[in-house]
Coordinates of C-alpha atoms in Angstrom, one line a residue:
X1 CA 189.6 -25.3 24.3
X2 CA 185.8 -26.3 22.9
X3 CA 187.9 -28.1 19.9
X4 CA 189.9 -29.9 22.5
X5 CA 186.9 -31.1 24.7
X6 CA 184.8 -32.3 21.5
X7 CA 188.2 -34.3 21.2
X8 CA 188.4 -35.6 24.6
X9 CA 184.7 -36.2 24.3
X10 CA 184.6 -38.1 20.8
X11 CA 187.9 -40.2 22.6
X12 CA 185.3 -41.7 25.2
X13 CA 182.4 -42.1 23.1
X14 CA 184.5 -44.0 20.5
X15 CA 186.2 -46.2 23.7
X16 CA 183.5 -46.9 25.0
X17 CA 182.1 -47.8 21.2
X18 CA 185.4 -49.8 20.9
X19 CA 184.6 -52.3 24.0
X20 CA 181.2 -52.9 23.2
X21 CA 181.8 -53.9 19.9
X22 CA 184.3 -56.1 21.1
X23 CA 181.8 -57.4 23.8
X24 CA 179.6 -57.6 20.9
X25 CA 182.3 -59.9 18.6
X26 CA 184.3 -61.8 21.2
X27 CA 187.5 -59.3 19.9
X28 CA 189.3 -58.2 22.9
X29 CA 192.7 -56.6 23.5
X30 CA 193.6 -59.5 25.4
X31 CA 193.1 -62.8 26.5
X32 CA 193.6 -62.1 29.7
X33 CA 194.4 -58.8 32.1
X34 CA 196.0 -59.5 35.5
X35 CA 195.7 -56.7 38.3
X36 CA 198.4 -57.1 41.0
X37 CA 202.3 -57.7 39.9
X38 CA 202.9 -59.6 43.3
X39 CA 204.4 -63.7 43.2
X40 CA 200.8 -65.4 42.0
X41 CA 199.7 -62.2 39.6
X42 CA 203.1 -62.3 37.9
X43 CA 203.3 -66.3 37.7
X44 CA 199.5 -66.5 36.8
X45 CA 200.2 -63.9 33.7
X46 CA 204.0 -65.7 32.7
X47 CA 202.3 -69.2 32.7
X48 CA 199.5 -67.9 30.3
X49 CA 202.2 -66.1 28.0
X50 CA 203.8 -69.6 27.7
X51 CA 200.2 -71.5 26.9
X52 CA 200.3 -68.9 23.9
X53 CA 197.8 -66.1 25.7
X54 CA 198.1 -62.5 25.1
X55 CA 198.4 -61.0 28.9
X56 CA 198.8 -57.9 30.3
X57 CA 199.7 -57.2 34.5
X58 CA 198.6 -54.3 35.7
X59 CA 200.7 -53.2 39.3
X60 CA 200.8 -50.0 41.1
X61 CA 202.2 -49.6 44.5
X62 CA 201.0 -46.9 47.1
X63 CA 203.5 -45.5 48.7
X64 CA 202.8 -46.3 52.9
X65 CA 201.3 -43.5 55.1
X66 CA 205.2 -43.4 56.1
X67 CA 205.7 -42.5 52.2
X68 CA 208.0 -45.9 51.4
X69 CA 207.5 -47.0 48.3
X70 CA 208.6 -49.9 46.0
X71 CA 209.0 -52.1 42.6
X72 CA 207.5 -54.9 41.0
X73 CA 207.2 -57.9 43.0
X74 CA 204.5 -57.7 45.5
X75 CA 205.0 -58.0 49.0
X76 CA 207.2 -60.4 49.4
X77 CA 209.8 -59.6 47.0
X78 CA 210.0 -56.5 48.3
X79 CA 208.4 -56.1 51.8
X80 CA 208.0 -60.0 53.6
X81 CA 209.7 -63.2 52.6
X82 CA 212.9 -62.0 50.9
X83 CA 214.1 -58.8 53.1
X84 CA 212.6 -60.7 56.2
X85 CA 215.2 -64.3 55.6
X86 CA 217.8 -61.7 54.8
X87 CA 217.4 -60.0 58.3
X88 CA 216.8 -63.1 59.9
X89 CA 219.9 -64.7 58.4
X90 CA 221.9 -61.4 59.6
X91 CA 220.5 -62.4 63.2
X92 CA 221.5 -66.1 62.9
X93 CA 225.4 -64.9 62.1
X94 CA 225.5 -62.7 65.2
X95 CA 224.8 -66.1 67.3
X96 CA 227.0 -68.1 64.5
X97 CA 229.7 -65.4 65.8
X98 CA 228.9 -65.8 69.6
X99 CA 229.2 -69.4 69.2
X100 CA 232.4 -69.2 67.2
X101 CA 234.2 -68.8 70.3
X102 CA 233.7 -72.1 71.8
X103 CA 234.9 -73.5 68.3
X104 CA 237.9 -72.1 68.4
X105 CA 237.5 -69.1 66.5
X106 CA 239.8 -66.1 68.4
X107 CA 237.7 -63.0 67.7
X108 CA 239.2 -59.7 68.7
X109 CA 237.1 -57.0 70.8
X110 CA 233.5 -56.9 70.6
X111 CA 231.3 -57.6 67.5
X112 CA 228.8 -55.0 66.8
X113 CA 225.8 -54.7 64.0
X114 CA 225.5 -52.3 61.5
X115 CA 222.2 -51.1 60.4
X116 CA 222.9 -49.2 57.2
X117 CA 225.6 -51.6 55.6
X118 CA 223.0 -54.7 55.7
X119 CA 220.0 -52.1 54.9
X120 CA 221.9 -51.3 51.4
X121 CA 223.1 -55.0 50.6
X122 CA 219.2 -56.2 51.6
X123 CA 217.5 -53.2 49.2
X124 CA 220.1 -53.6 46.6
X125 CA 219.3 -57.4 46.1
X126 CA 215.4 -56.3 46.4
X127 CA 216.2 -54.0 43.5
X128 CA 217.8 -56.5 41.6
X129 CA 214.3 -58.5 42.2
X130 CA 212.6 -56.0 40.7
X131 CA 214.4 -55.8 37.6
X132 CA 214.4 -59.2 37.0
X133 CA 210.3 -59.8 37.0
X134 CA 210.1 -56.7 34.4
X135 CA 213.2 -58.7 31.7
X136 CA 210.7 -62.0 32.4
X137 CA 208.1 -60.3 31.6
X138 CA 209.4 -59.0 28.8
X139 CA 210.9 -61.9 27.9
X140 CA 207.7 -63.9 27.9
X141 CA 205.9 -61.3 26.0
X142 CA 204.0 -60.3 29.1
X143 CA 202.8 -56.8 28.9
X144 CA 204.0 -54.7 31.8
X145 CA 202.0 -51.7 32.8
X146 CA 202.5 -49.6 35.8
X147 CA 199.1 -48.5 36.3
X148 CA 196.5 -48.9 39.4
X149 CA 193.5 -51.4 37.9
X150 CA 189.7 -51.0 38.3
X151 CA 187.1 -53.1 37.0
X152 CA 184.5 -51.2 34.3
X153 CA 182.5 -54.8 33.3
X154 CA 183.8 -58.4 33.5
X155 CA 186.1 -57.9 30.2
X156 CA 187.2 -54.4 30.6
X157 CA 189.9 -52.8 32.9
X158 CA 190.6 -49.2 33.7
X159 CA 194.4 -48.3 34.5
X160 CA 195.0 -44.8 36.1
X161 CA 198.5 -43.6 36.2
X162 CA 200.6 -41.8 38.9
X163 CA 199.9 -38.7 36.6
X164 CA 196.6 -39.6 36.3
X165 CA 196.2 -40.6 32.5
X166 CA 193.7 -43.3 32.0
X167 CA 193.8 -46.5 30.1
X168 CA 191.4 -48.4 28.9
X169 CA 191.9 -52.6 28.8
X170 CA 189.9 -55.4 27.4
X171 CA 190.1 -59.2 28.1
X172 CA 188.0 -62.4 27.9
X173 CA 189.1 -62.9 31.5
X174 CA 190.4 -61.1 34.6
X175 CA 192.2 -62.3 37.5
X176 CA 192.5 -60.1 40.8
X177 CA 195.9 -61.0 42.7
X178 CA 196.2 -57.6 44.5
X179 CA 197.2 -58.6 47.8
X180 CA 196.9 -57.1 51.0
X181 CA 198.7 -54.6 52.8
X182 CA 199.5 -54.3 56.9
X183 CA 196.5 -52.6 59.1
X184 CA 197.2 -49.5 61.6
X185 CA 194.6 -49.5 64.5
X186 CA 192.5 -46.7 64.2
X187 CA 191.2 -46.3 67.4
X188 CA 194.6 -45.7 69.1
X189 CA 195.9 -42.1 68.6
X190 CA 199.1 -41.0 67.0
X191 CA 199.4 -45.1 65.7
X192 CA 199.7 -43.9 62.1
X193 CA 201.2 -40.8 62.9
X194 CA 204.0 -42.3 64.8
X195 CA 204.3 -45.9 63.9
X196 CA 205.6 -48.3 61.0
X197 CA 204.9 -51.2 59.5
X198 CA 206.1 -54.5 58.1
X199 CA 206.0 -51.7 54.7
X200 CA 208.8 -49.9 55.9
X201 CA 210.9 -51.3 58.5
X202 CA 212.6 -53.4 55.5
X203 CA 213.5 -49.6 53.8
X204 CA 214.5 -47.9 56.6
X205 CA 217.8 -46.3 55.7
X206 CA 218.6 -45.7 59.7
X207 CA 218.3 -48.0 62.8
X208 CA 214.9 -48.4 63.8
X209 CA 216.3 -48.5 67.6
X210 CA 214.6 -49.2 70.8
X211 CA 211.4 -50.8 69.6
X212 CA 207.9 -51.6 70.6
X213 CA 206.4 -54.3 68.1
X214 CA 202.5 -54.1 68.3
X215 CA 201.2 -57.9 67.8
X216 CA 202.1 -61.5 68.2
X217 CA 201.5 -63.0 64.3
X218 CA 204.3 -64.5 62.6
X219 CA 205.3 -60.9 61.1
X220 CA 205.3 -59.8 64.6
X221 CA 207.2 -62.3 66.2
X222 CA 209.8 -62.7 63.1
X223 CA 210.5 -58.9 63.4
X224 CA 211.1 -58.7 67.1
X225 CA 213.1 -61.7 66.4
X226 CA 215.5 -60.2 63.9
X227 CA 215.9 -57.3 65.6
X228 CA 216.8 -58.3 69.0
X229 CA 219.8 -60.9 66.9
X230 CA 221.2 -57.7 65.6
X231 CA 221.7 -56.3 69.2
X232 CA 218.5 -54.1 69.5
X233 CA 216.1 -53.8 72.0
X234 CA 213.3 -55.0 70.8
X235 CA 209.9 -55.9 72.7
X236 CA 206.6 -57.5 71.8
X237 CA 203.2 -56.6 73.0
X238 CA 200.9 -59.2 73.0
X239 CA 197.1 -58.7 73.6
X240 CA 195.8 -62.4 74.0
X241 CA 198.1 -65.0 72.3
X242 CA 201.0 -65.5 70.2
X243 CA 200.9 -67.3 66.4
X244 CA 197.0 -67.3 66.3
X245 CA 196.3 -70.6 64.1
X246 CA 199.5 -72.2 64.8
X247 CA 199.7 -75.0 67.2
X248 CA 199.7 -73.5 70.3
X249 CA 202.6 -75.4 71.9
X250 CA 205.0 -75.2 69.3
X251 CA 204.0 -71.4 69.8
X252 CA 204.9 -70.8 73.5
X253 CA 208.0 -72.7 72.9
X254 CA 208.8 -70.5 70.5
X255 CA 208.1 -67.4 72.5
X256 CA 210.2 -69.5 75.6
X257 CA 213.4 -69.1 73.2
X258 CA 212.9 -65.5 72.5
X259 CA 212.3 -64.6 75.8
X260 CA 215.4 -66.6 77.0
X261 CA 217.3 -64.9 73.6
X262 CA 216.8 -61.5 74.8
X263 CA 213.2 -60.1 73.5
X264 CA 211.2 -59.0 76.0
X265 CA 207.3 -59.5 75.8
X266 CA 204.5 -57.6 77.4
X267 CA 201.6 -60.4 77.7
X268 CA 198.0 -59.5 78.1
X269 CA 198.4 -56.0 77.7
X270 CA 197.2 -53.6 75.0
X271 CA 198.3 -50.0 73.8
X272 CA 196.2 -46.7 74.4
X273 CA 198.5 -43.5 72.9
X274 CA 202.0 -43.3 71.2
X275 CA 202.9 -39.7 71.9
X276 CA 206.2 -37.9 70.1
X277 CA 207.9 -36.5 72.9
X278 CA 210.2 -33.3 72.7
X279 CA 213.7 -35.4 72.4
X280 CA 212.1 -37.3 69.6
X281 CA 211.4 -40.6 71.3
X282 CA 208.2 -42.0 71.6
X283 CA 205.9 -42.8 74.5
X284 CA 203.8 -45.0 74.4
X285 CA 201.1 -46.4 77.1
X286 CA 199.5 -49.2 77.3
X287 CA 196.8 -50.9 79.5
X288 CA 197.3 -54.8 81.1
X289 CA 193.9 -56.4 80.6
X290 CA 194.1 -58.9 83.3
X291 CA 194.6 -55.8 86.1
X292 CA 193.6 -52.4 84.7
X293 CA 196.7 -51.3 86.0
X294 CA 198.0 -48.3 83.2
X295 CA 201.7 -48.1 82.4
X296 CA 204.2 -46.3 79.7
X297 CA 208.1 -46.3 78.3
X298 CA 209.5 -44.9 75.5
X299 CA 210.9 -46.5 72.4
X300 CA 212.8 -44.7 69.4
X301 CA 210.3 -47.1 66.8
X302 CA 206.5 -48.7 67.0
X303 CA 206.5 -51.1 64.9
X304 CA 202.1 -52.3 64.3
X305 CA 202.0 -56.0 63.3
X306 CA 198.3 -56.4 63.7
X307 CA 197.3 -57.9 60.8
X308 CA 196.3 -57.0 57.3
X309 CA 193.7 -55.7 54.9
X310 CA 192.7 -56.8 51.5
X311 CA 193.6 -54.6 48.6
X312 CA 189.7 -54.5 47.4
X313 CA 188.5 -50.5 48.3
X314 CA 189.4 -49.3 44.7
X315 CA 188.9 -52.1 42.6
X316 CA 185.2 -50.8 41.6
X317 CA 184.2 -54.7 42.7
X318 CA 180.7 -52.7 44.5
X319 CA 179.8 -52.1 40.8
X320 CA 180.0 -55.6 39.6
X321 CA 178.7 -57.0 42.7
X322 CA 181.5 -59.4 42.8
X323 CA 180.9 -60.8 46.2
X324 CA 183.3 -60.2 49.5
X325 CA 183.1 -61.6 52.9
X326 CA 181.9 -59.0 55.0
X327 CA 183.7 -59.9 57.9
X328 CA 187.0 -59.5 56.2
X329 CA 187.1 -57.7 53.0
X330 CA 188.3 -60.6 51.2
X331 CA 186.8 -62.2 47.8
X332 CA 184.2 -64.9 48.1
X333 CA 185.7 -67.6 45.4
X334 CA 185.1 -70.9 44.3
X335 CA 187.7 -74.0 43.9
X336 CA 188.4 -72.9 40.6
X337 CA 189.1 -69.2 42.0
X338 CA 185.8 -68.1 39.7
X339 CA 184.3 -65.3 41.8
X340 CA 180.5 -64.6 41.7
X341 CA 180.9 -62.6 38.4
X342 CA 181.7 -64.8 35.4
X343 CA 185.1 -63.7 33.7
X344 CA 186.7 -62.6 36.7
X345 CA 188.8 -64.7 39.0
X346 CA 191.0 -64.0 42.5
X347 CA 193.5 -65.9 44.1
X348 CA 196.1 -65.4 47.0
X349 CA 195.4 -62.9 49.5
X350 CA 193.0 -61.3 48.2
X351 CA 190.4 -64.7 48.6
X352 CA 188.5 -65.7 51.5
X353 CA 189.9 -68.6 53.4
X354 CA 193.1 -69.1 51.5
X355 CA 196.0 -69.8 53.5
X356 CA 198.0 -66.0 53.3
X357 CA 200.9 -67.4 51.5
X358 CA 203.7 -66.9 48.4
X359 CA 203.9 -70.3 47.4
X360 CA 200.5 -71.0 47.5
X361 CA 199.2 -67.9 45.4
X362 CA 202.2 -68.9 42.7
X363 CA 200.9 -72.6 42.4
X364 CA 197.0 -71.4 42.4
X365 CA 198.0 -68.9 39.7
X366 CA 199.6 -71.2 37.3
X367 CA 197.0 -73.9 37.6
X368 CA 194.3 -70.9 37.0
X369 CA 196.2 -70.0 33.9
X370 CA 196.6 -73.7 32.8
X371 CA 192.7 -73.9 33.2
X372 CA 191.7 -70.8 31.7
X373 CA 193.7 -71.8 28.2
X374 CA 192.3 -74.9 28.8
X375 CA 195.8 -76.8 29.3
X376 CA 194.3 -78.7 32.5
X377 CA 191.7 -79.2 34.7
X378 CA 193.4 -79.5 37.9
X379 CA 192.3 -77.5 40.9
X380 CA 194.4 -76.1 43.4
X381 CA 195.4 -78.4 46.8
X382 CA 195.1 -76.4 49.6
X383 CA 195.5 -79.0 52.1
X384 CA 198.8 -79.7 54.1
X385 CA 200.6 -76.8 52.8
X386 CA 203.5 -76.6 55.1
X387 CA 204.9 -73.1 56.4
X388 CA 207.8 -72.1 58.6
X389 CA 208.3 -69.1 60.8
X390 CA 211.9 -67.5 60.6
X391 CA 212.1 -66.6 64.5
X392 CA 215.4 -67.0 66.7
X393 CA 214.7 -70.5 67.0
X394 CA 212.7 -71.6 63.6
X395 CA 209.6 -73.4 63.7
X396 CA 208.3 -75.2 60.6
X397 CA 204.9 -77.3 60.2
X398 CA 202.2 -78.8 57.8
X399 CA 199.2 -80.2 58.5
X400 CA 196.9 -79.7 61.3
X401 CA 197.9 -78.3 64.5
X402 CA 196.8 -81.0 67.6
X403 CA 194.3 -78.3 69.0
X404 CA 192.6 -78.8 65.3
X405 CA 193.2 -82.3 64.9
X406 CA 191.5 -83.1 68.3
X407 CA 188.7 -81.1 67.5
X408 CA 188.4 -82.7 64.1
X409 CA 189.2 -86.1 65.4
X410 CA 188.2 -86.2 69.4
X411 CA 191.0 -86.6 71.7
X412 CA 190.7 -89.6 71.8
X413 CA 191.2 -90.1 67.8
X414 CA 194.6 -89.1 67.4
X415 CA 198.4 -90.2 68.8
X416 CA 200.7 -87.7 69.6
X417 CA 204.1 -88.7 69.2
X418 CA 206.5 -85.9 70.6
X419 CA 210.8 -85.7 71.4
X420 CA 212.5 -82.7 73.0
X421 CA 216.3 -82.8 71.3
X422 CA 219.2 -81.5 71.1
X423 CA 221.2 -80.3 68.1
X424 CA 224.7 -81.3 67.9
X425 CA 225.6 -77.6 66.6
X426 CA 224.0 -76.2 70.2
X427 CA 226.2 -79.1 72.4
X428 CA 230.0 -77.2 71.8
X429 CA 228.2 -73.4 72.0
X430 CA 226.5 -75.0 74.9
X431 CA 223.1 -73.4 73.9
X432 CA 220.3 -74.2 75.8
X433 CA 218.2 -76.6 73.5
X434 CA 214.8 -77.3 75.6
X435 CA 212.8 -75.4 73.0
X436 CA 214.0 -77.9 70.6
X437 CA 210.7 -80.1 69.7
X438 CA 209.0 -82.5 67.5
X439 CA 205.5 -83.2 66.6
X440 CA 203.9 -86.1 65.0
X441 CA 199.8 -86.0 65.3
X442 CA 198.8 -88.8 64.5
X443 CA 195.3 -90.6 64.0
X444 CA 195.2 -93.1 66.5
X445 CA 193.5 -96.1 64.3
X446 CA 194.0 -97.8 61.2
X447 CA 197.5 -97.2 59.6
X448 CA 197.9 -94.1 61.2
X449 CA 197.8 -91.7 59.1
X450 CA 199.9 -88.3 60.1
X451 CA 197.5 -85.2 60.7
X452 CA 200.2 -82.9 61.4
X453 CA 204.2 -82.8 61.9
X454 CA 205.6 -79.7 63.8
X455 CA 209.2 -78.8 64.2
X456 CA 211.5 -75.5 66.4
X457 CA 215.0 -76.1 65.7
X458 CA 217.4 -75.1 63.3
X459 CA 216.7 -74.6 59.6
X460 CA 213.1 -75.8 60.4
X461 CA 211.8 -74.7 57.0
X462 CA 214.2 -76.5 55.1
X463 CA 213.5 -79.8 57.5
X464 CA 209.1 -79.2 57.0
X465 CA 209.6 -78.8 53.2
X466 CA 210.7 -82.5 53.0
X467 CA 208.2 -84.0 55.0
X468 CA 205.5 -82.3 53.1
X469 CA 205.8 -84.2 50.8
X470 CA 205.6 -87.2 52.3
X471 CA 202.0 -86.0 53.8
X472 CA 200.5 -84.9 50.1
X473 CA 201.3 -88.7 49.5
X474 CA 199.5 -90.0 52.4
X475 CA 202.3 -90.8 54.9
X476 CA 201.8 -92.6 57.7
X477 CA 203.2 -93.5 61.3
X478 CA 204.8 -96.9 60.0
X479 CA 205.9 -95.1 57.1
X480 CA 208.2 -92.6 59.4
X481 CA 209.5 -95.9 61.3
X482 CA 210.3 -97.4 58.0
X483 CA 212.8 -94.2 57.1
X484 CA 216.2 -94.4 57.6
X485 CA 217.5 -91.0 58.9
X486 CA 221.0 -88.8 57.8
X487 CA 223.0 -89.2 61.0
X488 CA 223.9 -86.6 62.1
X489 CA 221.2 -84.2 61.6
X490 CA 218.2 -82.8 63.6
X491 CA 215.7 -83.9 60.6
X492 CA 216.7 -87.9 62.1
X493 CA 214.8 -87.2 64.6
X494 CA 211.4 -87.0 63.5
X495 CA 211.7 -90.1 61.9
X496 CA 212.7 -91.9 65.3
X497 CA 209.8 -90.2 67.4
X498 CA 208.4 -93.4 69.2
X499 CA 206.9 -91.4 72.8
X500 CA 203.6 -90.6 72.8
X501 CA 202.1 -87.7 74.8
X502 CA 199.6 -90.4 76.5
X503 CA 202.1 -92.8 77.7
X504 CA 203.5 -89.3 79.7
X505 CA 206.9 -90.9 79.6
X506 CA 210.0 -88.5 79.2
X507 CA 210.4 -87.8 75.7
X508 CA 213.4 -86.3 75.8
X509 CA 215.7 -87.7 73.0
X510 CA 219.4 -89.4 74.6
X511 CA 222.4 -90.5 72.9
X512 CA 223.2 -89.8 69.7

């Protein structure tokens, strides 16, 4: 045993010789050390690989306080953007089968959802995810470790294993892409003990049920959203207002169409207690701040989509003194992602004031990469980065929303040119379109350059992601006029918007 500490002893004191002589001789065991195998960590450390770098990504998952646990990927891969479209596009075919009827389509007895079947096809195709990022990595000569990364100095990484075995990593530079992970109140008992998040509802190998979903952000509202398409009961409770940071407009009408789809939302109101009762369900009670007035129900799942917390606790940054926002937990970074120590960079989630985002954290990644090899010089854009929100009825933007453009601009600095329409797909299935909207902000002088473009309507991601582009080039009112649309779509119609909000004519788009 004395032999095999003098081992274990000698072990450290020749590590810890071995990184500062490397310190000492600009030797390390990489060029660069990536902590967090999410979208921007794994295309930050592939891009390197290409430029001819010697990278390593560390990524460890914990498993939830509901024990759920996952591969390589990050969140979105494997709990947001890829099982969420999935669920939302099982939703959209239960209304594609509702409306079949009025096409033609004889369908036999009632159409019912089941849980499991799309649970196994959605975690088998997350699974297949998984595998894929650990062959590229591989492929690209990208060191794969699972192991939970700590900072020691600003070129040496500690990795701790699920067994807890330590390893010990240098680099000339690190990069901190760890994410963040979903927040249970902790003021509100039995929340943790009784409640999921958007970390498990994606595994759940059952039907989540009759559920309460505990917020009103994007993940909230896409949630409810999927699950009421799928023939759940599903209700939202909302303490103040819905898409915080979204136009605000765009967000009631978005809330209108759920409402009018079947969700059910609790406004102004905030929860108090989730009890487990002795049939299993769960009551919960809740307060309405507007009358004091106490009420309960029971639901067979709480779902808490309240927002999230940076992965930064056990990344030893206190040690460094790499600076963090206070106020939020998140890493204080410059426009080249350099945080306040030198050598070590963050990007995505995990930096303070960048929007929370896959396809910006895998574009700021690469460009980091192309800049630390010293490929490029170009910073990341993080203006006009367009976004969509996969509820019932979608809504996509980019740009400014007008509540930020007025305040930016004045009120009276900026056009607004708006339409309510109709999508030809609703007129047979005789849906009720009057949540159906477009959004031009404009300013008001000069050429008019657009601020912001909002869209609800169908496939509103797909519609935003082309006029995006137009807006990183500058476009501007005349340039929308000058467009000739696709006839028949609903994208046409942005490009004929010609009502302005101050004229307070009816905007409502007639004929075809």
């Amino acid at each position: 045993m004395a032999a095999f500490c003098r081992g274990r002893h000698r072990w450290k004191r020749n590590n810890c010789f071995r990184v500062f002589t490397r310190n000492l001789t600009g030797k390390y065991d990489y060029d660069l050390v990536v902590i967090g195998g999410g979208s921007g960590g794994l295309a930050c450390s592939k891009e390197a690989a290409q430029l001819g770098q010697r990278v390593a990504v560390l990524d460890f998952v914990e498993p939830s306080a509901k024990g759920t646990k996952w591969g390589l990927g990050g969140t979105c891969v494997n709990v947001g953007c890829i099982p969420k479209k999935l669920m939302h596009q099982a939703a959209l075919l239960g209304t594609a089968v509702k409306d079949a009827k009025k096409y033609g389509w004889q369908i036999p007895g009632p159409v019912c959802h089941d849980w499991a079947t799309m649970a196994e096809a959605v975690q088998n195709h997350v699974r297949s995810l998984n595998w894929g990022h650990r062959v590229q990595l591989q492929d690209k000569k990208v060191k794969y470790l699972n192991l939970k990364g700590s900072l020691v100095d600003e070129h040496t990484v500690r990795g701790l294993s699920k067994a807890g075995k330590e390893t010990v990593l240098t680099a000339k530079n690190i990069v901190i892409a760890t994410g963040g992970r979903p927040k249970y109140p902790t003021n509100i008992p039995g929340a943790m003990e009784h409640g999921i998040t958007s970390d498990d509802i994606f595994w759940l190998k059952k039907s989540p049920g009759k559920t309460l979903v505990v917020g009103a952000s994007y993940v909230a509202l896409e949630c409810a959203g999927f699950l009421t398409g799928i023939g759940l009961d599903a209700t939202v409770m909302v303490r103040s207002i819905a898409l915080r940071g979204f136009d605000q407009q765009l967000a009631g009408l978005v809330t209108d169409y759920m409402e009018a789809y079947g969700t059910r939302f609790m406004w102004k109101s905030i929860p108090k207690k989730v009890e487990k009762l002795s049939s299993g369900v769960l009551q919960v009670t809740w307060v309405n701040t507007q009358t004091g007035s106490e009420d309960k129900d029971t639901f067979d799942s709480v779902l808490w989509a309240v927002g999230r917390t940076p992965e930064t606790k056990a990344l030893g940054l206190d040690k460094l003194n790499v600076q963090l926002n206070n106020a939020t937990g998140k890493i204080v970074v410059g426009a080249d992602e350099a945080t306040s120590v030198p050598n070590i960079y963050a990007f995505g989630d995990i930096s303070e004031g960048r929007p929370e985002l896959t396809p910006t954290a895998i574009k700021a990644g690469k460009l980091l990469a192309r800049r630390l090899v010293g490929h490029s010089a170009e910073l990341m854009n993080y203006d006009n980065v367009a976004t969509a929100v996969f509820t019932p009825l979608e809504y996509g933007c980019v740009g400014l929303s007008e509540e930020a453009a007025e305040k930016r601009h004045g009120k009276d600095g900026i056009e607004v040119f708006h339409a309510f329409y109709k999508p030809l797909e609703f007129t047979v299935a005789e849906r009720d379109a009057s949540q159906c909207y477009i959004k031009v902000i404009c300013e008001r002088g000069g050429d008019q350059k657009i601020l912001g473009l909002h869209f609800t309507g169908p496939n509103a991601g797909e519609v935003t992601q082309g006029f995006s582009m137009g807006m990183q080039c500058g476009a501007t009112y005349s340039h929308l006029l000058e467009t000739v649309g696709i006839h028949p779509t609903c994208a046409e119609e942005v490009v004929k918007v010609s009502i302005t909000k101050r004229s307070g004519l009816d905007a409502t788009v007639t004929g075809c």
